[in-house]
Amino acid sequence: MVGKYKVITLCGSTRFKEQFLEAQKRLTLEGNIVISVGLFGHSGDDEAWAPGTKEMLDDMHKRKIDMADEIYVINVGGYIGESTRSEIEYAKKNGRVVRYLE
């Protein structure tokens, strides 16, 4: 397993913190470099809602997609919000593989 590692950026609603952490652990153990969110705004990280911060985090997440080979969408119950939909479109436009939890 030592060698070239695929880079995967996790995308999805931050309300699914537990599923993000589970996917991060599983994908890491499968031999991938996993990039995730820095704050879980919908799961209690209120700093995410400070003026200008949400916009910065959204832009930063697109840069994380730029660094990845693919994105893995945490879409519990099939839910995909507006920000995640934008990230999926961005990833596809930039030639990234898109995979889904569900």
Short mmCIF file of N, CA and C in Angstrom, two decimals, residues 2-92:
data_model
loop_
_atom_site.label_atom_id
_atom_site.label_comp_id
_atom_site.label_asym_id
_atom_site.label_seq_id
_atom_site.Cartn_x
_atom_site.Cartn_y
_atom_site.Cartn_z
N VAL A 2 2.12 1.14 0.32
CA VAL A 2 2.98 2.32 0.34
C VAL A 2 3.28 2.71 -1.10
N GLY A 3 3.18 3.99 -1.39
CA GLY A 3 3.44 4.45 -2.75
C GLY A 3 2.61 5.65 -3.11
N LYS A 4 2.05 5.62 -4.30
CA LYS A 4 1.25 6.75 -4.79
C LYS A 4 -0.15 6.66 -4.19
N TYR A 5 -0.56 7.72 -3.56
CA TYR A 5 -1.86 7.76 -2.90
C TYR A 5 -2.82 8.65 -3.67
N LYS A 6 -4.05 8.20 -3.81
CA LYS A 6 -5.09 9.03 -4.41
C LYS A 6 -5.50 10.08 -3.38
N VAL A 7 -5.77 11.30 -3.85
CA VAL A 7 -6.22 12.39 -2.97
C VAL A 7 -7.72 12.56 -3.18
N ILE A 8 -8.46 12.50 -2.09
CA ILE A 8 -9.92 12.61 -2.13
C ILE A 8 -10.37 13.76 -1.24
N THR A 9 -11.17 14.65 -1.79
CA THR A 9 -11.77 15.73 -1.00
C THR A 9 -13.20 15.37 -0.67
N LEU A 10 -13.55 15.44 0.61
CA LEU A 10 -14.92 15.16 1.04
C LEU A 10 -15.77 16.41 0.84
N CYS A 11 -16.98 16.21 0.34
CA CYS A 11 -17.94 17.30 0.15
C CYS A 11 -19.28 16.86 0.72
N GLY A 12 -20.07 17.82 1.16
CA GLY A 12 -21.40 17.50 1.67
C GLY A 12 -21.80 18.49 2.74
N SER A 13 -23.02 18.35 3.21
CA SER A 13 -23.52 19.23 4.25
C SER A 13 -22.79 18.95 5.56
N THR A 14 -22.41 20.03 6.24
CA THR A 14 -21.69 19.87 7.51
C THR A 14 -22.63 19.40 8.62
N ARG A 15 -23.91 19.21 8.32
CA ARG A 15 -24.81 18.62 9.32
C ARG A 15 -24.49 17.13 9.50
N PHE A 16 -23.74 16.55 8.57
CA PHE A 16 -23.42 15.13 8.60
C PHE A 16 -22.01 14.88 9.15
N LYS A 17 -21.69 15.53 10.26
CA LYS A 17 -20.35 15.45 10.84
C LYS A 17 -19.92 14.01 11.10
N GLU A 18 -20.78 13.21 11.69
CA GLU A 18 -20.44 11.83 12.01
C GLU A 18 -20.09 11.05 10.73
N GLN A 19 -20.85 11.25 9.68
CA GLN A 19 -20.59 10.54 8.42
C GLN A 19 -19.30 11.04 7.77
N PHE A 20 -19.00 12.34 7.90
CA PHE A 20 -17.72 12.87 7.41
C PHE A 20 -16.56 12.15 8.10
N LEU A 21 -16.64 12.05 9.43
CA LEU A 21 -15.55 11.44 10.19
C LEU A 21 -15.41 9.95 9.86
N GLU A 22 -16.54 9.26 9.69
CA GLU A 22 -16.50 7.84 9.32
C GLU A 22 -15.87 7.66 7.94
N ALA A 23 -16.28 8.49 6.97
CA ALA A 23 -15.74 8.39 5.61
C ALA A 23 -14.25 8.72 5.60
N GLN A 24 -13.86 9.74 6.35
CA GLN A 24 -12.44 10.12 6.42
C GLN A 24 -11.61 8.96 6.94
N LYS A 25 -12.07 8.31 7.99
CA LYS A 25 -11.34 7.19 8.58
C LYS A 25 -11.27 6.02 7.59
N ARG A 26 -12.41 5.65 7.01
CA ARG A 26 -12.46 4.50 6.09
C ARG A 26 -11.58 4.74 4.87
N LEU A 27 -11.73 5.91 4.25
CA LEU A 27 -10.95 6.21 3.04
C LEU A 27 -9.46 6.29 3.33
N THR A 28 -9.09 6.80 4.51
CA THR A 28 -7.68 6.84 4.90
C THR A 28 -7.13 5.42 5.05
N LEU A 29 -7.89 4.56 5.73
CA LEU A 29 -7.45 3.18 5.93
C LEU A 29 -7.38 2.41 4.61
N GLU A 30 -8.12 2.87 3.60
CA GLU A 30 -8.06 2.25 2.28
C GLU A 30 -6.84 2.73 1.49
N GLY A 31 -6.06 3.66 2.07
CA GLY A 31 -4.83 4.12 1.42
C GLY A 31 -4.96 5.39 0.62
N ASN A 32 -5.86 6.27 1.03
CA ASN A 32 -6.06 7.55 0.35
C ASN A 32 -5.65 8.70 1.25
N ILE A 33 -5.25 9.81 0.63
CA ILE A 33 -5.07 11.06 1.36
C ILE A 33 -6.42 11.76 1.31
N VAL A 34 -6.97 12.07 2.48
CA VAL A 34 -8.32 12.62 2.56
C VAL A 34 -8.26 14.07 3.03
N ILE A 35 -8.91 14.94 2.26
CA ILE A 35 -9.04 16.36 2.61
C ILE A 35 -10.50 16.58 3.00
N SER A 36 -10.72 17.21 4.13
CA SER A 36 -12.09 17.40 4.61
C SER A 36 -12.37 18.87 4.88
N VAL A 37 -13.50 19.12 5.48
CA VAL A 37 -13.88 20.49 5.85
C VAL A 37 -13.12 20.89 7.11
N GLY A 38 -12.95 22.18 7.29
CA GLY A 38 -12.26 22.69 8.47
C GLY A 38 -13.20 22.99 9.63
N LEU A 39 -14.45 23.28 9.31
CA LEU A 39 -15.46 23.61 10.32
C LEU A 39 -16.76 22.90 9.95
N PHE A 40 -17.52 22.53 10.98
CA PHE A 40 -18.83 21.93 10.77
C PHE A 40 -19.89 22.92 11.23
N GLY A 41 -20.19 23.89 10.38
CA GLY A 41 -21.11 24.97 10.71
C GLY A 41 -22.49 24.49 11.13
N HIS A 42 -23.00 23.47 10.46
CA HIS A 42 -24.34 22.96 10.77
C HIS A 42 -24.31 21.98 11.94
N SER A 43 -23.13 21.73 12.50
CA SER A 43 -23.01 20.81 13.63
C SER A 43 -22.38 21.49 14.84
N GLY A 44 -22.51 22.80 14.92
CA GLY A 44 -22.09 23.50 16.14
C GLY A 44 -20.90 24.43 16.05
N ASP A 45 -20.17 24.43 14.93
CA ASP A 45 -19.04 25.36 14.79
C ASP A 45 -19.58 26.72 14.33
N ASP A 46 -20.05 27.50 15.28
CA ASP A 46 -20.71 28.77 14.97
C ASP A 46 -19.79 29.79 14.30
N GLU A 47 -18.48 29.62 14.42
CA GLU A 47 -17.53 30.53 13.78
C GLU A 47 -17.73 30.55 12.25
N ALA A 48 -18.29 29.47 11.71
CA ALA A 48 -18.51 29.38 10.26
C ALA A 48 -19.48 30.45 9.76
N TRP A 49 -20.29 31.00 10.65
CA TRP A 49 -21.32 31.95 10.24
C TRP A 49 -20.92 33.40 10.47
N ALA A 50 -19.68 33.65 10.89
CA ALA A 50 -19.21 35.03 11.06
C ALA A 50 -19.19 35.71 9.69
N PRO A 51 -19.39 37.04 9.65
CA PRO A 51 -19.42 37.74 8.36
C PRO A 51 -18.20 37.45 7.49
N GLY A 52 -18.46 36.99 6.27
CA GLY A 52 -17.42 36.71 5.30
C GLY A 52 -16.80 35.33 5.41
N THR A 53 -17.03 34.65 6.52
CA THR A 53 -16.38 33.35 6.73
C THR A 53 -16.96 32.27 5.83
N LYS A 54 -18.28 32.21 5.69
CA LYS A 54 -18.90 31.18 4.83
C LYS A 54 -18.38 31.29 3.40
N GLU A 55 -18.29 32.50 2.89
CA GLU A 55 -17.79 32.72 1.53
C GLU A 55 -16.35 32.26 1.41
N MET A 56 -15.54 32.58 2.44
CA MET A 56 -14.14 32.15 2.43
C MET A 56 -14.05 30.63 2.46
N LEU A 57 -14.83 29.98 3.30
CA LEU A 57 -14.80 28.53 3.41
C LEU A 57 -15.24 27.86 2.12
N ASP A 58 -16.27 28.42 1.46
CA ASP A 58 -16.73 27.87 0.18
C ASP A 58 -15.62 27.96 -0.87
N ASP A 59 -14.95 29.11 -0.93
CA ASP A 59 -13.86 29.28 -1.89
C ASP A 59 -12.69 28.36 -1.55
N MET A 60 -12.38 28.25 -0.27
CA MET A 60 -11.30 27.39 0.18
C MET A 60 -11.58 25.93 -0.20
N HIS A 61 -12.84 25.53 -0.11
CA HIS A 61 -13.19 24.15 -0.44
C HIS A 61 -12.99 23.87 -1.93
N LYS A 62 -13.21 24.86 -2.75
CA LYS A 62 -12.93 24.70 -4.19
C LYS A 62 -11.43 24.49 -4.41
N ARG A 63 -10.59 25.19 -3.63
CA ARG A 63 -9.15 24.98 -3.74
C ARG A 63 -8.77 23.56 -3.30
N LYS A 64 -9.49 23.05 -2.31
CA LYS A 64 -9.26 21.67 -1.87
C LYS A 64 -9.64 20.69 -2.99
N ILE A 65 -10.69 21.00 -3.73
CA ILE A 65 -11.07 20.17 -4.88
C ILE A 65 -9.98 20.23 -5.94
N ASP A 66 -9.38 21.41 -6.14
CA ASP A 66 -8.27 21.55 -7.10
C ASP A 66 -7.12 20.61 -6.76
N MET A 67 -6.87 20.35 -5.48
CA MET A 67 -5.77 19.50 -5.05
C MET A 67 -6.09 18.01 -5.16
N ALA A 68 -7.36 17.67 -5.37
CA ALA A 68 -7.80 16.28 -5.31
C ALA A 68 -7.85 15.60 -6.68
N ASP A 69 -7.77 14.27 -6.62
CA ASP A 69 -8.02 13.44 -7.80
C ASP A 69 -9.51 13.22 -7.99
N GLU A 70 -10.22 13.20 -6.87
CA GLU A 70 -11.67 12.99 -6.91
C GLU A 70 -12.31 13.60 -5.68
N ILE A 71 -13.64 13.70 -5.73
CA ILE A 71 -14.39 14.12 -4.55
C ILE A 71 -15.30 12.98 -4.14
N TYR A 72 -15.59 12.94 -2.85
CA TYR A 72 -16.49 11.93 -2.29
C TYR A 72 -17.59 12.71 -1.58
N VAL A 73 -18.81 12.57 -2.08
CA VAL A 73 -19.94 13.36 -1.59
C VAL A 73 -20.65 12.61 -0.47
N ILE A 74 -20.73 13.26 0.68
CA ILE A 74 -21.47 12.73 1.83
C ILE A 74 -22.92 13.19 1.66
N ASN A 75 -23.74 12.32 1.06
CA ASN A 75 -25.12 12.69 0.71
C ASN A 75 -26.10 11.78 1.46
N VAL A 76 -26.11 11.90 2.77
CA VAL A 76 -26.98 11.07 3.61
C VAL A 76 -28.44 11.28 3.20
N GLY A 77 -29.11 10.16 2.97
CA GLY A 77 -30.51 10.23 2.54
C GLY A 77 -30.69 10.88 1.18
N GLY A 78 -29.59 10.97 0.41
CA GLY A 78 -29.63 11.60 -0.90
C GLY A 78 -29.57 13.12 -0.86
N TYR A 79 -29.40 13.70 0.35
CA TYR A 79 -29.41 15.16 0.47
C TYR A 79 -28.16 15.79 -0.12
N ILE A 80 -28.38 16.76 -1.01
CA ILE A 80 -27.30 17.56 -1.58
C ILE A 80 -27.79 19.01 -1.58
N GLY A 81 -27.14 19.84 -0.76
CA GLY A 81 -27.52 21.24 -0.66
C GLY A 81 -26.89 22.09 -1.76
N GLU A 82 -27.18 23.36 -1.72
CA GLU A 82 -26.72 24.30 -2.75
C GLU A 82 -25.19 24.38 -2.84
N SER A 83 -24.51 24.49 -1.71
CA SER A 83 -23.04 24.58 -1.73
C SER A 83 -22.43 23.29 -2.28
N THR A 84 -22.95 22.16 -1.85
CA THR A 84 -22.43 20.87 -2.32
C THR A 84 -22.69 20.70 -3.81
N ARG A 85 -23.86 21.10 -4.26
CA ARG A 85 -24.18 21.01 -5.69
C ARG A 85 -23.18 21.84 -6.50
N SER A 86 -22.84 23.01 -5.99
CA SER A 86 -21.85 23.88 -6.64
C SER A 86 -20.48 23.20 -6.68
N GLU A 87 -20.10 22.51 -5.60
CA GLU A 87 -18.82 21.82 -5.55
C GLU A 87 -18.79 20.65 -6.54
N ILE A 88 -19.89 19.93 -6.66
CA ILE A 88 -19.97 18.81 -7.61
C ILE A 88 -19.81 19.33 -9.04
N GLU A 89 -20.51 20.41 -9.36
CA GLU A 89 -20.39 21.01 -10.70
C GLU A 89 -18.96 21.46 -10.97
N TYR A 90 -18.35 22.09 -9.97
CA TYR A 90 -16.96 22.56 -10.11
C TYR A 90 -16.03 21.38 -10.34
N ALA A 91 -16.20 20.32 -9.57
CA ALA A 91 -15.34 19.14 -9.70
C ALA A 91 -15.48 18.52 -11.09
N LYS A 92 -16.70 18.37 -11.56
CA LYS A 92 -16.93 17.78 -12.88
C LYS A 92 -16.32 18.65 -13.97
#
